[in-house]
Short mmCIF file of C-alpha atoms in Angstrom, two decimals:
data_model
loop_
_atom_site.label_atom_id
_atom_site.label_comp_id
_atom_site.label_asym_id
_atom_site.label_seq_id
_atom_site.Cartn_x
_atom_site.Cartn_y
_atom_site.Cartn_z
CA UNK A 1 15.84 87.67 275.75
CA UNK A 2 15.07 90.85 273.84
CA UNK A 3 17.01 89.31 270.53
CA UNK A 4 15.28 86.22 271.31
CA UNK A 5 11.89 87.88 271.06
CA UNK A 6 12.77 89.62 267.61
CA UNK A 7 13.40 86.80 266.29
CA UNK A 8 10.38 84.81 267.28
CA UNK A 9 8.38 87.79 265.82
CA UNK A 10 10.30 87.55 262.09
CA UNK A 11 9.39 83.95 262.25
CA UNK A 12 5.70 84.37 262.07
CA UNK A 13 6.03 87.50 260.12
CA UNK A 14 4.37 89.62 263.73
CA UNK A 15 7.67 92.29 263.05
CA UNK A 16 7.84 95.83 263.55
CA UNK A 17 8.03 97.38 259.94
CA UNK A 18 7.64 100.44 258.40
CA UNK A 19 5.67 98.24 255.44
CA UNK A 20 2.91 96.64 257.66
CA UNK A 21 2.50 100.55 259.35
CA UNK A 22 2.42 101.89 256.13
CA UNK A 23 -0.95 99.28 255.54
CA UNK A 24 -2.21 99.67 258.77
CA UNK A 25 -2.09 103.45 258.51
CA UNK A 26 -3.91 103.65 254.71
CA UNK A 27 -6.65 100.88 256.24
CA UNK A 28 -7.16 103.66 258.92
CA UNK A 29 -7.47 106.52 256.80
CA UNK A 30 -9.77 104.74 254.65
CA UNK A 31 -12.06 104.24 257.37
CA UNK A 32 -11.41 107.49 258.68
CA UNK A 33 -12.55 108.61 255.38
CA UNK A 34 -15.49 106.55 254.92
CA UNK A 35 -17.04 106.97 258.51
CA UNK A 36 -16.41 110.98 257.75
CA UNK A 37 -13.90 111.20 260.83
CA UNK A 38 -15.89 108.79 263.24
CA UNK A 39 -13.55 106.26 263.59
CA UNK A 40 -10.27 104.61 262.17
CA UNK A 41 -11.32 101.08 263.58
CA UNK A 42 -14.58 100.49 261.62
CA UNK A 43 -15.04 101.33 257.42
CA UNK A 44 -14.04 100.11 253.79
CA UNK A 45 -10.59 100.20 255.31
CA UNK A 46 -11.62 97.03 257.46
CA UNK A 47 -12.82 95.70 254.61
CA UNK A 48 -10.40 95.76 252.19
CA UNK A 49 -7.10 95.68 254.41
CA UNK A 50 -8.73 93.64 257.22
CA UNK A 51 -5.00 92.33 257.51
CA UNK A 52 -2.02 94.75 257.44
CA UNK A 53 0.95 92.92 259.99
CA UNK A 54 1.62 89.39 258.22
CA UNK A 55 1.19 90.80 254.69
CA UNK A 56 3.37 93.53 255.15
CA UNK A 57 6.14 91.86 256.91
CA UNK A 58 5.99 89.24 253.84
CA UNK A 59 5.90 91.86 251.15
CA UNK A 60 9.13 93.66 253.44
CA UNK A 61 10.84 89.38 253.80
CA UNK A 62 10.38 89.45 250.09
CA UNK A 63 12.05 92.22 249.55
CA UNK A 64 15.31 91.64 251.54
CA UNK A 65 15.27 87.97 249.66
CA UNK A 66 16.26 90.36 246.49
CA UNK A 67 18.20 92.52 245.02
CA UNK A 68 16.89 95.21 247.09
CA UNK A 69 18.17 93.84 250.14
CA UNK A 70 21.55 95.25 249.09
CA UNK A 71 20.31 98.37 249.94
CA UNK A 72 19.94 97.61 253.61
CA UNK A 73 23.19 95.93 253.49
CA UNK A 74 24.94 99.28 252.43
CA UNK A 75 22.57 101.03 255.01
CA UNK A 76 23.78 99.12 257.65
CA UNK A 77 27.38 99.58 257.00
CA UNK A 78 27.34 102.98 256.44
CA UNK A 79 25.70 103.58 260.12
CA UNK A 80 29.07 104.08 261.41
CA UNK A 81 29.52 107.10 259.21
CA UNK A 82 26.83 108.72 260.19
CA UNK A 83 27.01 108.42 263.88
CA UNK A 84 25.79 105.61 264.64
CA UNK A 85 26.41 102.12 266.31
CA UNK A 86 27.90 99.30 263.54
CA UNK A 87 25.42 96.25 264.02
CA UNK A 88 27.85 93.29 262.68
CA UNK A 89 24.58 90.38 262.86
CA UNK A 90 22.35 92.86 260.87
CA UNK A 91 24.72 93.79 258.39
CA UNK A 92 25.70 90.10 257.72
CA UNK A 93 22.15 88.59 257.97
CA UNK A 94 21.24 91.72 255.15
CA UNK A 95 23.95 91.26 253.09
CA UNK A 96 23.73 87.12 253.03
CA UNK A 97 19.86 87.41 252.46
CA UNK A 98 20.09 89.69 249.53
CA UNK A 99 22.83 87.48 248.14
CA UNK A 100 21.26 84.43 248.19
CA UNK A 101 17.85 86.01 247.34
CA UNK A 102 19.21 87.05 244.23
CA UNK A 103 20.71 83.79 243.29
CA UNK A 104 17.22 82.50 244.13
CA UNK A 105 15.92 84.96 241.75
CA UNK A 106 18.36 84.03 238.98
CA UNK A 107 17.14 80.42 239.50
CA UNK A 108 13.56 81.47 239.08
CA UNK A 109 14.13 83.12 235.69
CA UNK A 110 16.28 80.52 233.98
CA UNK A 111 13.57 77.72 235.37
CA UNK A 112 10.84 79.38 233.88
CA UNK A 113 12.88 80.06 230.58
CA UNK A 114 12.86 76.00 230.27
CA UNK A 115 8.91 75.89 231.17
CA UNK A 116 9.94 74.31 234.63
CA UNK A 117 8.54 76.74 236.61
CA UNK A 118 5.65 79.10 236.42
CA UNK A 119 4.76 82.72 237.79
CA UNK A 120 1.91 84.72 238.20
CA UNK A 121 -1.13 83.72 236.45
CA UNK A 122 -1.41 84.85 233.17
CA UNK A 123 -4.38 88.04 231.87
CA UNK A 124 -5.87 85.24 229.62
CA UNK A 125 -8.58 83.70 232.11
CA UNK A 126 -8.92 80.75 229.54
CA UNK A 127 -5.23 80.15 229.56
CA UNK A 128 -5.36 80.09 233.01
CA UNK A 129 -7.63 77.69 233.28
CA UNK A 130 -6.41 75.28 231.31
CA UNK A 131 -3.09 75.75 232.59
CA UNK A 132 -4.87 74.94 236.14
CA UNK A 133 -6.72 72.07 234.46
CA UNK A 134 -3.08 70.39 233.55
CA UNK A 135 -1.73 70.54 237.25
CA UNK A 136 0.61 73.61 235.80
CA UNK A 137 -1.31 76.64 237.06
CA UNK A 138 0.51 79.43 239.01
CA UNK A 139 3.16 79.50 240.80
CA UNK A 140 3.75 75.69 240.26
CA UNK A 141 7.26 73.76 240.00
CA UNK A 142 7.68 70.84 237.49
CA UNK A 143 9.45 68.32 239.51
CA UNK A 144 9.47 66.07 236.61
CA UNK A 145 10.43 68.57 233.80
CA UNK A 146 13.42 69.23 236.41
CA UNK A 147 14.45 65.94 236.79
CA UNK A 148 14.53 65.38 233.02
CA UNK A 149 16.95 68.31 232.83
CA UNK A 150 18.99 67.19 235.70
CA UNK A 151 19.14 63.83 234.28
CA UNK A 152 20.00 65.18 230.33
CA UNK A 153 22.46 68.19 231.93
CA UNK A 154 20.71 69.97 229.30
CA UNK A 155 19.73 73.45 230.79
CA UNK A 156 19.13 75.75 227.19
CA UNK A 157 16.42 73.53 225.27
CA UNK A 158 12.79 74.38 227.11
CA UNK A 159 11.29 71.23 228.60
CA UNK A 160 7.54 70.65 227.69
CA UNK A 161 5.27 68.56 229.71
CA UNK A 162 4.51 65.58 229.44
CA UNK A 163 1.57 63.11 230.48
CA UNK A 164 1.65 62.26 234.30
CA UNK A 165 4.09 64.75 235.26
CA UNK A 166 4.40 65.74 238.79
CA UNK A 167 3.93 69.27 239.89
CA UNK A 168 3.99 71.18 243.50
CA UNK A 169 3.35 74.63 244.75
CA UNK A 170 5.98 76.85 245.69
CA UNK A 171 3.92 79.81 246.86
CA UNK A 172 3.83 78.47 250.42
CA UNK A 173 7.84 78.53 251.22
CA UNK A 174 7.78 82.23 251.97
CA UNK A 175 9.88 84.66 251.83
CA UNK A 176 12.16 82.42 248.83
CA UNK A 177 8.85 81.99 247.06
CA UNK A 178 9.15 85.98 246.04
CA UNK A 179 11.89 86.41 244.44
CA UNK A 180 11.37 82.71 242.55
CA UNK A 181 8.57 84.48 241.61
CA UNK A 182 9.88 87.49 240.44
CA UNK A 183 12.54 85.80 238.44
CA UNK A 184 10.14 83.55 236.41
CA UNK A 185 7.60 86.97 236.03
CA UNK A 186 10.78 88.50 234.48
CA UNK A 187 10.64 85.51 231.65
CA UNK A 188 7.23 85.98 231.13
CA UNK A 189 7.85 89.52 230.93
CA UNK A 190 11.09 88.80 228.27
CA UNK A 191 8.97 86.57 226.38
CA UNK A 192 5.39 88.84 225.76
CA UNK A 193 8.07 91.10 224.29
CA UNK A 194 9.63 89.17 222.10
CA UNK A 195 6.10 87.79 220.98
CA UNK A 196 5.00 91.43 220.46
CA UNK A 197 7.83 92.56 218.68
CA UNK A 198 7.65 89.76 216.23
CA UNK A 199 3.73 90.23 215.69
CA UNK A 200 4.67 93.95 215.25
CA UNK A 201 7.41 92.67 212.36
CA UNK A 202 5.12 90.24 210.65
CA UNK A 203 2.45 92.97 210.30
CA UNK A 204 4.91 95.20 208.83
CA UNK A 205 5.65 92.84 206.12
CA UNK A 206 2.46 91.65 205.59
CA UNK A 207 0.62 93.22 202.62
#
């Protein structure tokens, strides 16, 4: 019954975590802070983190759905070293999550390398919004740019958009949807880059 309660709890993200704690204890300073010592409950704390259990335990999901979800993995199999009992379900669930989160990740980047997938929105506010104005604003999937790739088997030329192309949101389908996102933010990332360093090479051999 106990297990059975856990795990109803990690399914709408209402887990004990040191990350939501961590949120819930900086809203309470902040109020603390604001209300000079009055009270913990009432303050800009309530106001900007009015919410500290479901964000945290997504930002914490997230983060096992990654490469840093190794790091439990190792945690948990070193517990016998240190002591401790050896918890066979959590050390599997850890190690299979950060596996596959990974992989997920991996996905993410080459997608948005072929302009299938997209990340975070951009600083440009006018690139944004004309990104948003063609259906392809943040966190969006190309189903149709996919399928063009799927059907061609060609995965290394980037696949532009075309009229009447069909596009979803993937920022819903939490916890995968962070590390997709992190893989295409490390694309964008790769690309600025490369665009800066050849802006930085063209105005060195410019006159």
């Amino acid at each position: 019954i106990d297990e059975a309660m856990v795990d109803a709890a990690r399914a709408v993200f209402q887990d004990e975590n040191f990350a939501s704690k961590a949120l819930l204890n900086i809203g309470k300073g902040l109020n603390l802070a604001t209300t000079f010592g009055k009270s913990d409950r009432y303050g800009l704390g309530a106001v900007v983190l009015p919410f500290s259990q479901v964000p945290g335990s997504i930002v914490l999901r997230g983060a096992e759905w990654s490469p840093i979800g190794f790091i439990r993995s190792i945690y948990e199999a070193a517990r016998p070293m240190a002591g401790g009992e050896f918890r066979q379900k959590d050390a599997v669930d850890s190690f299979t999550r950060a596996l596959l989160g990974t992989g997920i990740l991996t996905a993410g980047f080459f997608l948005a390398r072929l302009g299938i997938l997209s990340g975070l929105p951009d600083d440009d506010d006018d690139l944004n919004a004309m990104r948003e104005a063609s259906g392809f604003g943040k966190f969006s999937l190309n189903l149709s740019a996919l399928k063009r790739a799927m059907l061609t088997a060609n995965w290394w030329t980037k696949q532009p958009a075309q009229a009447g192309d069909v596009t979803v949101n993937y920022d819903w389908l939490q916890p995968m949807a962070m590390p997709v996102a992190m893989g295409a933010e490390i694309a964008h990332q790769r690309d600025l880059q490369r665009l800066d360093a050849a802006s930085g090479k063209a105005s060195t051999l410019s006159p």
